[in-house]
Every structure is written in C-alpha cells, then in structure tokens.
Amino acid sequence: MISTTWLLLAASLCTTAVATATPQKITLTSRVAPVGKSLKKRQLSATNVPLADFFLGTDLQWFGNISVGTPPQDISVVFDTGSSSLEFASTLCTTCPQTKFDSSKSSTFVDTGRVSQISFSTGVGVDPVTADNSYVLRLRSGTDTVTVGGLKSTNVALNLITSQTPTFNIDPFSGIQGMGARAQGFFASLINQGLPSLFGMFLTPNAIGNAELTIGGIDESKFDNEIMFAPQAGTGNAWELRSPGISINGKTTSLLNTPRTIIFDSGTSNVLFSTDTTEAIYAMISPDIQPNPQEPGTYGIACSRIPSLKSVIDISFTGQNGVPFNLTIPSSELSVGPFKSNPSLCQTLINAFDGLELVGGSLLKHYYSVWDVGNQRMGFAAI
Ligand SMILES: *[C@@H]1O[C@H](CO)[C@@H](O)[C@H](O)[C@H]1NC(C)=O
Ligand SMILES: *[C@@H]1O[C@H](CO)[C@@H](O)[C@H](O)[C@H]1NC(C)=O
C-alpha cells in the first residue's frame, strides 16, 4: 500500500548525497572479556512467519501475525514494502470490525500521544488509485514490545488506529507493518540485536499456499533458481529499481522501451503505470481493452475474451553484475475478475495513475523476492 505521507518522505530524501566509500584504517586493540560475559554480540538467526492469503477471486494481500504488548496480544498485519510504519486497529476505534489491540491490558504500553492521519493511495483490492481521501486512518502514537516470528523488540514505535474510513472494513487483518527500504521499528531493533538486515518473501498464489516471510535471511528451500540481484534506485524508504524497458509478448515500442523507475510494493495487488504506459501496453494486447469510465483509472474487456488473450509482460532490469534479466508477469494475471458494477466486463491488471510506476503481488507471486536492506539491493528467483 502506498501512503501519501510516505511518498512525501521519499521525495524529500531523494536529494541526500551518497557518501563515497574510502578505505579506512582501523586500529585494533585487544580487550579482555569480563568474566561471565561474552564479548561477541549474540547473533540472532533468521525466522519464518507463515502468511495467509486474502483471496477474493484473485490474490489480494498476504498477511501474518505479530504480537504486541505484555502479555502478548496477537495482531495480524500486512507486511507492506510500500510503507514504513506500524499501525493496527485498537479498542480506541469503535467502528473497526477487525481484532483490536487493547492497550489498557498491556503493562509495557506507553502512550506517546501524537495524533496523526495517514492516507493511502491504494487499498487492499484492485480498485483504482484515489487521491480523494478514500483510504484514511486516524492514529494515536505509542510504544510497546513487538514480537515477530518469536523475535522480541522492546519500545517499538507504533500507531493505534482510532478510526478508519469504511474502505478498510473488508480487510481480514488488523493492521499494516511497513517494511520500507530503511529499517524502522521492530526490524531496526532486531538488526541492532544482531539480526542480518534483509528479509525474504514467498507470496504464493492461493492454490499453492505456504506463503512465508523470512526475517533476517532467505529461505533457500522455497526456490531452485539463481537469485538475480539489482541495486536499489532510490535512497529513501521506497523499494525501487531502474528498468530499461517493458516488452509485451516479446515486442516493444519507443514509449515502452524508455528507462523508468519502478516501485515494488508487497501491499498492492495489481500494477500501476502512468496513463501513456498503460495504454501503450493494452494497445499491444488488444484494442478491445478500454477504460471503464465508471471506475476512472481502471480498464476492462468482456470476460469472454480473456482466455483468448496472450499477454506476457516482460519488465527488464540490469543485475548488479551487469547481466540483464526480466521479471515476467504471465498471461494468467491479465484479468483480476469481473467489475462489481458490470459482471460481464473483466477488469484488467494495470490501473493508470500518473506519477507512479508500481508492481505488486501479481508480479511478486511468481518469484521468491529478497529485500536486502543492508546492501540496498533487491533479489528475485523464479519459482
Ligand atoms: C494468527 O493467529 C491466529 C490465532 O491467534 C490463528 O488462528 C491464525 O491462523 C494465525 N494466522 C497466521 C497467518 O498464521
Ligand atoms: C527479456 O524479454 C525480452 C522481450 O521478451 C527479450 O527480448 C529479452 O531477450 C529478455 N531478456 C532476457 C535477459 O531474458
């Protein structure tokens, strides 16, 4: 999910200069370890968090449990690489239908009392991107102990949801755990405790199941292919890579074969491209894919036509070693299901939104993905 506050932050960090690494001489002195204490910081090892798939005819979101407070209360969250903070439903929210956190029952909860509002441009589904405050959470800040996959962090900054727009009511999970490209919250704390600073995501389709987040490592048992790594394009919280071009069914156009920066967002299910890119792609798949004026930004085609359309989308990238590779969205992703307003019209994968180029679950579920915070790179292995 892409939050508005997060986008502003990303933009303001873009000007940060990158320091050039110069070799440094470090003088080493030996120290005597105090009796009974280990000199070496204890290393934490990687842990797996099973994820459930929110499936409504199409895979929408993957979410898993964290526990918050003392004694721990289980809260389900989307691990969202498109945002950077932690927020979840609380008993302060009278209209939230989800499982709620009760801060009065946690002896370690501290109310830090900052009231804020966060707007998301996208929700859980395949709906068009909105700039009209359709997805708004009102929040109250606090800190508490957070445990993820059995690994505990204390005094983690978090936000209690005090009210939410009804657009969030269908969500089967209680909150969002931001997993942006700069470690924050529980993840930053675990890295300080010695956990390697990367995570792996296995966002499988509903039919396959066993989706999983690995914090602090890569679960090699989930894939056989080589991982292709590419360097992060930005210096902010967004996970983004430079792409030299996009091809449809092996063909491209001058507009599509133009470099662009693409955001990778595990919290969005479909694909967002600028209007000209969206229309250039659809023109190569079928002239019958047309905007649906009832839901601006979406496109569709008669559901009966879907099986006959071939629509392999190759997005090219350059690996760290200079070797090109493609990330491919197969034909099976073209339809995200019938529009509610017109069930014989099927919504197609890409929504148009100027100013954002973003891929989500419909691409990520075909790869094991590695989000390497420490080395500022992303990796993909076909599954
Ligand atoms: C989260 O925990 C609840 C019990 O508190 C359990 O029923 C559910 O299956 C868990 N979800 C996942 C994805 O592990
Ligand atoms: C990427 O896809 C394009 C279009 O299908 C193809 O021409 C190119 O060879 C592919 N590149 C790699 C490295 O597979």
Short mmCIF file of C-alpha atoms and ligand atoms in Angstrom, two decimals:
data_model
loop_
_atom_site.label_atom_id
_atom_site.label_comp_id
_atom_site.label_asym_id
_atom_site.label_seq_id
_atom_site.Cartn_x
_atom_site.Cartn_y
_atom_site.Cartn_z
CA MET A 1 0.00 0.00 0.00
CA ILE A 2 1.33 3.36 -0.87
CA SER A 3 0.76 6.02 1.75
CA THR A 4 0.75 9.70 0.96
CA THR A 5 2.93 10.68 3.91
CA TRP A 6 5.38 8.03 2.84
CA LEU A 7 5.57 9.39 -0.70
CA LEU A 8 6.39 12.88 0.56
CA LEU A 9 9.11 11.47 2.76
CA ALA A 10 10.60 9.51 -0.12
CA ALA A 11 10.69 12.63 -2.28
CA SER A 12 12.41 14.70 0.38
CA LEU A 13 15.11 12.07 0.89
CA CYS A 14 15.96 11.87 -2.81
CA THR A 15 18.44 14.73 -2.54
CA THR A 16 20.51 13.04 0.18
CA ALA A 17 24.09 12.78 -1.03
CA VAL A 18 25.62 9.33 -1.12
CA ALA A 19 28.97 9.29 0.64
CA THR A 20 31.82 7.83 -1.38
CA ALA A 21 33.45 4.94 0.40
CA THR A 22 37.14 5.43 1.05
CA PRO A 23 39.28 2.76 2.73
CA GLN A 24 39.68 3.46 6.43
CA LYS A 25 42.45 2.14 8.65
CA ILE A 26 41.11 0.85 11.91
CA THR A 27 43.48 0.26 14.81
CA LEU A 28 42.59 -2.89 16.65
CA THR A 29 43.30 -3.28 20.34
CA SER A 30 42.65 -6.42 22.28
CA ARG A 31 40.27 -6.37 25.18
CA VAL A 32 39.84 -8.85 27.96
CA ALA A 33 36.29 -10.14 28.11
CA PRO A 34 34.74 -9.55 31.52
CA VAL A 35 34.33 -12.80 33.38
CA GLY A 36 30.97 -14.41 32.71
CA LYS A 37 30.13 -12.12 29.77
CA SER A 38 30.58 -12.85 26.12
CA LEU A 39 32.45 -10.13 24.22
CA LYS A 40 30.78 -11.07 20.99
CA LYS A 41 27.28 -9.72 20.49
CA ARG A 42 24.88 -12.63 20.34
CA GLN A 43 23.71 -13.07 16.75
CA LEU A 44 20.03 -13.56 16.08
CA SER A 45 19.17 -16.02 13.35
CA ALA A 46 16.52 -15.80 10.65
CA THR A 47 12.96 -16.73 11.48
CA ASN A 48 9.92 -17.59 9.37
CA VAL A 49 6.46 -16.07 9.69
CA PRO A 50 3.67 -18.00 7.91
CA LEU A 51 1.39 -15.80 5.82
CA ALA A 52 -2.29 -16.18 4.93
CA ASP A 53 -3.60 -15.07 1.54
CA PHE A 54 -6.64 -12.77 1.36
CA PHE A 55 -8.24 -14.20 -1.77
CA LEU A 56 -11.42 -12.85 -3.34
CA GLY A 57 -11.37 -14.46 -6.77
CA THR A 58 -7.83 -13.10 -7.10
CA ASP A 59 -4.90 -12.93 -4.66
CA LEU A 60 -5.16 -9.58 -2.92
CA GLN A 61 -2.93 -9.49 0.16
CA TRP A 62 -0.69 -11.69 2.24
CA PHE A 63 -0.69 -11.18 5.99
CA GLY A 64 0.68 -12.75 9.13
CA ASN A 65 0.72 -12.42 12.89
CA ILE A 66 2.82 -10.28 15.14
CA SER A 67 2.26 -9.98 18.85
CA VAL A 68 2.14 -6.73 20.74
CA GLY A 69 2.29 -5.91 24.44
CA THR A 70 2.71 -7.74 27.75
CA PRO A 71 1.12 -10.24 27.93
CA PRO A 72 1.25 -10.53 24.11
CA GLN A 73 -1.86 -9.89 22.01
CA ASP A 74 -1.89 -11.42 18.52
CA ILE A 75 -2.41 -8.87 15.75
CA SER A 76 -2.48 -9.76 12.03
CA VAL A 77 -0.74 -7.36 9.68
CA VAL A 78 0.17 -6.99 6.02
CA PHE A 79 3.96 -6.83 5.70
CA ASP A 80 3.93 -3.88 3.34
CA THR A 81 7.09 -2.91 1.48
CA GLY A 82 5.23 0.20 0.22
CA SER A 83 5.05 1.89 3.63
CA SER A 84 7.25 2.31 6.69
CA SER A 85 5.28 2.50 9.93
CA LEU A 86 3.25 0.10 12.07
CA GLU A 87 -0.44 0.77 12.66
CA PHE A 88 -3.24 -1.53 13.75
CA ALA A 89 -6.83 -1.48 14.98
CA SER A 90 -7.24 -0.72 18.66
CA THR A 91 -10.06 -0.62 21.15
CA LEU A 92 -9.98 3.19 20.65
CA CYS A 93 -11.63 2.50 17.26
CA THR A 94 -15.30 1.78 17.90
CA THR A 95 -16.15 1.14 14.24
CA CYS A 96 -13.18 -1.12 13.32
CA PRO A 97 -14.57 -4.64 12.75
CA GLN A 98 -11.11 -6.26 12.98
CA THR A 99 -9.46 -7.89 16.00
CA LYS A 100 -8.33 -4.96 18.15
CA PHE A 101 -5.38 -4.33 20.42
CA ASP A 102 -6.32 -3.23 23.93
CA SER A 103 -3.51 -1.03 25.22
CA SER A 104 -5.01 -0.93 28.71
CA LYS A 105 -4.24 -4.65 29.03
CA SER A 106 -0.52 -4.24 28.23
CA SER A 107 1.83 -3.40 31.11
CA THR A 108 4.56 -2.31 28.67
CA PHE A 109 2.42 0.03 26.52
CA VAL A 110 3.42 3.71 26.63
CA ASP A 111 1.05 6.30 25.17
CA THR A 112 3.17 8.90 23.39
CA GLY A 113 0.00 10.73 22.40
CA ARG A 114 0.84 12.08 18.94
CA VAL A 115 -2.31 12.18 16.84
CA SER A 116 -1.86 11.88 13.09
CA GLN A 117 -3.58 10.82 9.93
CA ILE A 118 -2.25 8.61 7.17
CA SER A 119 -3.77 8.43 3.69
CA PHE A 120 -3.15 5.53 1.35
CA SER A 121 -3.44 5.88 -2.40
CA THR A 122 -4.34 2.22 -2.74
CA GLY A 123 -6.37 -0.17 -0.60
CA VAL A 124 -6.24 -3.94 -0.40
CA GLY A 125 -8.03 -4.65 -3.62
CA VAL A 126 -7.64 -3.92 -7.28
CA ASP A 127 -9.52 -0.63 -7.06
CA PRO A 128 -8.33 2.48 -8.87
CA VAL A 129 -5.81 4.75 -7.20
CA THR A 130 -7.55 7.59 -5.45
CA ALA A 131 -6.37 10.99 -4.41
CA ASP A 132 -9.68 11.75 -2.73
CA ASN A 133 -9.02 10.50 0.81
CA SER A 134 -10.84 7.20 0.33
CA TYR A 135 -8.33 5.31 2.48
CA VAL A 136 -7.63 7.26 5.64
CA LEU A 137 -6.56 6.04 9.08
CA ARG A 138 -6.55 8.28 12.15
CA LEU A 139 -3.80 7.29 14.54
CA ARG A 140 -2.51 7.79 18.08
CA SER A 141 1.14 7.00 18.71
CA GLY A 142 2.62 4.78 21.39
CA THR A 143 5.41 2.31 22.06
CA ASP A 144 5.29 -1.29 23.17
CA THR A 145 7.02 -4.64 22.93
CA VAL A 146 6.57 -6.26 19.50
CA THR A 147 7.38 -9.91 18.75
CA VAL A 148 7.61 -11.13 15.17
CA GLY A 149 8.40 -14.77 14.40
CA GLY A 150 9.46 -15.26 18.03
CA LEU A 151 11.98 -12.40 17.95
CA LYS A 152 11.26 -9.70 20.51
CA SER A 153 11.88 -5.94 20.36
CA THR A 154 11.04 -3.55 23.16
CA ASN A 155 9.86 0.09 22.96
CA VAL A 156 8.84 -0.18 19.31
CA ALA A 157 7.14 2.93 17.92
CA LEU A 158 3.64 2.09 16.73
CA ASN A 159 0.28 3.67 16.00
CA LEU A 160 -3.11 2.69 17.31
CA ILE A 161 -5.88 3.15 14.75
CA THR A 162 -8.54 5.32 16.36
CA SER A 163 -10.79 5.49 13.31
CA GLN A 164 -10.74 4.32 9.72
CA THR A 165 -12.69 5.01 6.55
CA PRO A 166 -15.19 2.18 5.80
CA THR A 167 -12.98 1.20 2.81
CA PHE A 168 -10.80 -0.71 5.31
CA ASN A 169 -13.71 -2.70 6.76
CA ILE A 170 -13.39 -5.68 4.40
CA ASP A 171 -9.79 -6.32 5.47
CA PRO A 172 -9.45 -9.62 7.35
CA PHE A 173 -6.28 -8.32 9.05
CA SER A 174 -5.91 -5.68 11.77
CA GLY A 175 -3.06 -3.57 10.53
CA ILE A 176 -0.08 -2.77 8.38
CA GLN A 177 3.59 -3.35 9.19
CA GLY A 178 5.69 -1.13 6.94
CA MET A 179 8.77 -2.88 5.52
CA GLY A 180 10.34 0.03 3.63
CA ALA A 181 13.91 0.07 2.38
CA ARG A 182 15.22 1.80 5.52
CA ALA A 183 14.77 -0.48 8.52
CA GLN A 184 12.49 1.03 11.14
CA GLY A 185 10.53 -0.15 14.16
CA PHE A 186 10.86 -3.79 15.19
CA PHE A 187 13.16 -4.61 12.26
CA ALA A 188 15.67 -1.85 13.11
CA SER A 189 15.65 -3.07 16.70
CA LEU A 190 16.29 -6.69 15.65
CA ILE A 191 19.16 -5.57 13.40
CA ASN A 192 20.65 -3.77 16.43
CA GLN A 193 20.34 -7.05 18.31
CA GLY A 194 22.41 -8.80 15.62
CA LEU A 195 19.85 -9.97 13.04
CA PRO A 196 21.09 -9.78 9.42
CA SER A 197 19.43 -6.80 7.72
CA LEU A 198 17.41 -8.46 4.97
CA PHE A 199 14.16 -10.33 4.56
CA GLY A 200 12.71 -12.78 2.05
CA MET A 201 9.15 -13.01 0.78
CA PHE A 202 7.38 -16.04 -0.65
CA LEU A 203 3.99 -14.68 -1.69
CA THR A 204 2.45 -17.74 -3.27
CA PRO A 205 -0.88 -17.88 -5.09
CA ASN A 206 -3.83 -19.17 -3.08
CA ALA A 207 -3.79 -22.54 -4.88
CA ILE A 208 -0.18 -23.19 -3.77
CA GLY A 209 -0.33 -21.79 -0.22
CA ASN A 210 2.53 -21.90 2.33
CA ALA A 211 3.29 -18.21 1.82
CA GLU A 212 6.00 -17.00 4.14
CA LEU A 213 8.06 -14.03 5.29
CA THR A 214 11.60 -14.78 6.42
CA ILE A 215 13.05 -12.07 8.63
CA GLY A 216 16.83 -11.86 8.75
CA GLY A 217 17.53 -14.27 5.91
CA ILE A 218 16.50 -16.14 2.78
CA ASP A 219 14.59 -19.44 2.85
CA GLU A 220 16.56 -21.40 0.24
CA SER A 221 14.10 -24.29 0.44
CA LYS A 222 11.49 -22.24 -1.45
CA PHE A 223 13.20 -21.96 -4.83
CA ASP A 224 15.77 -23.68 -7.06
CA ASN A 225 16.71 -20.92 -9.48
CA GLU A 226 19.54 -18.45 -9.10
CA ILE A 227 18.73 -15.15 -7.37
CA MET A 228 19.24 -12.14 -9.64
CA PHE A 229 20.16 -9.04 -7.63
CA ALA A 230 19.73 -5.45 -8.78
CA PRO A 231 20.78 -2.28 -6.90
CA GLN A 232 18.18 -0.04 -5.27
CA ALA A 233 17.47 3.00 -7.43
CA GLY A 234 16.48 5.36 -4.63
CA THR A 235 17.88 6.44 -1.30
CA GLY A 236 14.59 6.71 0.55
CA ASN A 237 12.06 4.30 2.02
CA ALA A 238 10.72 3.08 -1.33
CA TRP A 239 11.94 -0.19 -2.77
CA GLU A 240 12.56 0.76 -6.38
CA LEU A 241 14.65 -0.41 -9.33
CA ARG A 242 15.55 1.22 -12.63
CA SER A 243 14.11 -0.60 -15.62
CA PRO A 244 15.43 -0.01 -19.15
CA GLY A 245 12.18 -1.09 -20.79
CA ILE A 246 9.00 -3.14 -20.97
CA SER A 247 8.03 -5.70 -23.66
CA ILE A 248 4.68 -7.29 -24.39
CA ASN A 249 4.76 -10.75 -25.98
CA GLY A 250 8.39 -10.11 -26.97
CA LYS A 251 7.70 -6.76 -28.67
CA THR A 252 8.21 -3.21 -27.51
CA THR A 253 7.63 0.38 -28.67
CA SER A 254 9.73 3.51 -28.28
CA LEU A 255 7.50 4.66 -25.41
CA LEU A 256 7.76 1.32 -23.60
CA ASN A 257 11.46 0.93 -24.31
CA THR A 258 12.26 4.01 -22.19
CA PRO A 259 14.01 3.82 -18.81
CA ARG A 260 11.80 4.23 -15.77
CA THR A 261 11.92 3.65 -12.02
CA ILE A 262 9.52 1.00 -10.74
CA ILE A 263 8.38 0.68 -7.12
CA PHE A 264 7.96 -2.81 -5.63
CA ASP A 265 5.04 -2.89 -3.22
CA SER A 266 4.05 -6.14 -1.49
CA GLY A 267 0.94 -4.37 -0.17
CA THR A 268 -0.63 -3.66 -3.57
CA SER A 269 -2.09 -6.47 -5.63
CA ASN A 270 -2.17 -5.06 -9.15
CA VAL A 271 0.08 -2.91 -11.34
CA LEU A 272 0.04 0.88 -11.65
CA PHE A 273 1.58 2.70 -14.59
CA SER A 274 1.24 6.20 -15.98
CA THR A 275 -1.66 6.56 -18.41
CA ASP A 276 0.53 6.61 -21.54
CA THR A 277 2.44 3.47 -20.48
CA THR A 278 -0.79 1.71 -19.50
CA GLU A 279 -2.44 2.48 -22.83
CA ALA A 280 0.68 1.54 -24.82
CA ILE A 281 0.71 -1.88 -23.10
CA TYR A 282 -3.00 -2.51 -23.59
CA ALA A 283 -2.80 -1.45 -27.25
CA MET A 284 -0.31 -4.30 -27.79
CA ILE A 285 -2.52 -6.85 -26.02
CA SER A 286 -5.89 -5.96 -27.53
CA PRO A 287 -7.56 -2.81 -28.87
CA ASP A 288 -10.71 -4.05 -27.11
CA ILE A 289 -9.24 -3.34 -23.67
CA GLN A 290 -10.83 0.00 -22.86
CA PRO A 291 -11.12 2.36 -19.87
CA ASN A 292 -14.08 1.72 -17.60
CA PRO A 293 -15.50 5.21 -17.07
CA GLN A 294 -17.44 4.02 -14.02
CA GLU A 295 -14.16 3.50 -12.17
CA PRO A 296 -11.66 6.02 -13.53
CA GLY A 297 -8.14 4.59 -13.85
CA THR A 298 -9.36 1.03 -14.48
CA TYR A 299 -9.60 -0.82 -17.79
CA GLY A 300 -11.52 -3.86 -18.85
CA ILE A 301 -12.60 -6.23 -21.59
CA ALA A 302 -15.50 -8.67 -21.98
CA CYS A 303 -14.78 -11.61 -19.66
CA SER A 304 -15.48 -13.99 -22.55
CA ARG A 305 -12.44 -12.54 -24.37
CA ILE A 306 -9.94 -13.10 -21.55
CA PRO A 307 -8.96 -16.72 -22.35
CA SER A 308 -8.03 -15.81 -25.93
CA LEU A 309 -5.64 -13.01 -24.99
CA LYS A 310 -1.91 -13.58 -24.80
CA SER A 311 -0.27 -11.01 -22.59
CA VAL A 312 3.19 -11.85 -21.27
CA ILE A 313 4.67 -8.66 -19.78
CA ASP A 314 8.48 -8.66 -19.52
CA ILE A 315 9.95 -5.86 -17.42
CA SER A 316 13.69 -5.72 -17.94
CA PHE A 317 16.31 -4.92 -15.29
CA THR A 318 20.07 -4.84 -15.10
CA GLY A 319 21.62 -7.11 -12.48
CA GLN A 320 24.42 -5.99 -10.18
CA ASN A 321 26.89 -7.86 -12.34
CA GLY A 322 25.63 -6.03 -15.45
CA VAL A 323 23.72 -9.08 -16.67
CA PRO A 324 20.21 -8.22 -17.89
CA PHE A 325 17.22 -10.13 -16.57
CA ASN A 326 13.45 -9.89 -16.93
CA LEU A 327 10.73 -10.06 -14.36
CA THR A 328 7.71 -11.53 -16.13
CA ILE A 329 4.01 -11.20 -15.43
CA PRO A 330 2.32 -14.14 -17.17
CA SER A 331 -0.95 -14.11 -19.10
CA SER A 332 -2.77 -15.71 -16.15
CA GLU A 333 -2.59 -12.35 -14.34
CA LEU A 334 -4.30 -10.31 -17.06
CA SER A 335 -7.79 -10.46 -15.54
CA VAL A 336 -8.35 -9.52 -11.93
CA GLY A 337 -12.01 -10.52 -12.15
CA PRO A 338 -15.37 -9.04 -13.10
CA PHE A 339 -16.30 -5.48 -12.17
CA LYS A 340 -19.00 -5.37 -9.49
CA SER A 341 -20.84 -2.72 -11.48
CA ASN A 342 -20.79 -4.83 -14.68
CA PRO A 343 -20.05 -8.52 -14.12
CA SER A 344 -19.64 -9.37 -17.82
CA LEU A 345 -16.76 -6.88 -18.02
CA CYS A 346 -13.47 -8.16 -16.58
CA GLN A 347 -11.03 -5.73 -15.02
CA THR A 348 -7.51 -5.97 -16.42
CA LEU A 349 -4.31 -5.98 -14.38
CA ILE A 350 -2.96 -2.48 -14.92
CA ASN A 351 -4.55 0.66 -13.49
CA ALA A 352 -3.48 4.04 -14.82
CA PHE A 353 -2.14 6.60 -12.38
CA ASP A 354 0.13 9.41 -13.48
CA GLY A 355 3.19 9.87 -11.33
CA LEU A 356 3.52 6.29 -10.11
CA GLU A 357 5.03 3.18 -11.71
CA LEU A 358 4.46 0.28 -9.35
CA VAL A 359 4.26 -3.51 -9.34
CA GLY A 360 2.79 -5.61 -6.56
CA GLY A 361 1.61 -9.09 -5.73
CA SER A 362 0.71 -10.07 -9.30
CA LEU A 363 4.43 -9.96 -10.16
CA LEU A 364 5.92 -10.87 -6.77
CA LYS A 365 3.99 -14.15 -6.53
CA HIS A 366 5.98 -15.56 -9.46
CA TYR A 367 9.32 -15.02 -7.67
CA TYR A 368 10.97 -15.56 -4.36
CA SER A 369 11.93 -11.97 -3.52
CA VAL A 370 14.81 -10.78 -1.37
CA TRP A 371 14.72 -7.32 0.20
CA ASP A 372 18.28 -6.62 1.23
CA VAL A 373 18.28 -3.50 3.42
CA GLY A 374 21.96 -3.79 4.37
CA ASN A 375 23.22 -3.95 0.80
CA GLN A 376 20.44 -1.75 -0.68
CA ARG A 377 19.51 -4.23 -3.35
CA MET A 378 16.62 -6.49 -4.30
CA GLY A 379 16.84 -10.09 -5.47
CA PHE A 380 14.47 -12.36 -7.40
CA ALA A 381 14.48 -16.08 -8.05
CA ALA A 382 11.81 -17.57 -10.30
CA ILE A 383 9.67 -20.19 -8.53
C1 LIG B 1 -2.75 -15.85 13.51
O1 LIG B 1 -3.10 -16.26 14.81
C2 LIG B 1 -4.41 -16.80 14.92
C3 LIG B 1 -4.66 -17.13 16.36
O2 LIG B 1 -4.35 -16.05 17.19
C4 LIG B 1 -4.52 -18.04 14.05
O3 LIG B 1 -5.85 -18.52 14.07
C5 LIG B 1 -4.15 -17.69 12.62
O4 LIG B 1 -4.13 -18.86 11.83
C6 LIG B 1 -2.79 -17.04 12.57
N1 LIG B 1 -2.54 -16.61 11.19
C7 LIG B 1 -1.45 -16.96 10.51
C8 LIG B 1 -1.36 -16.46 9.12
O5 LIG B 1 -0.55 -17.62 10.98
C1 LIG B 2 13.59 -10.02 -21.84
O1 LIG B 2 12.40 -10.02 -22.60
C2 LIG B 2 12.55 -9.54 -23.91
C3 LIG B 2 11.18 -9.49 -24.55
O2 LIG B 2 10.52 -10.71 -24.42
C4 LIG B 2 13.53 -10.41 -24.68
O3 LIG B 2 13.73 -9.88 -25.96
C5 LIG B 2 14.85 -10.46 -23.94
O4 LIG B 2 15.72 -11.37 -24.57
C6 LIG B 2 14.64 -10.90 -22.50
N1 LIG B 2 15.90 -10.78 -21.78
C7 LIG B 2 16.40 -11.77 -21.05
C8 LIG B 2 17.70 -11.49 -20.37
O5 LIG B 2 15.84 -12.84 -20.93
#
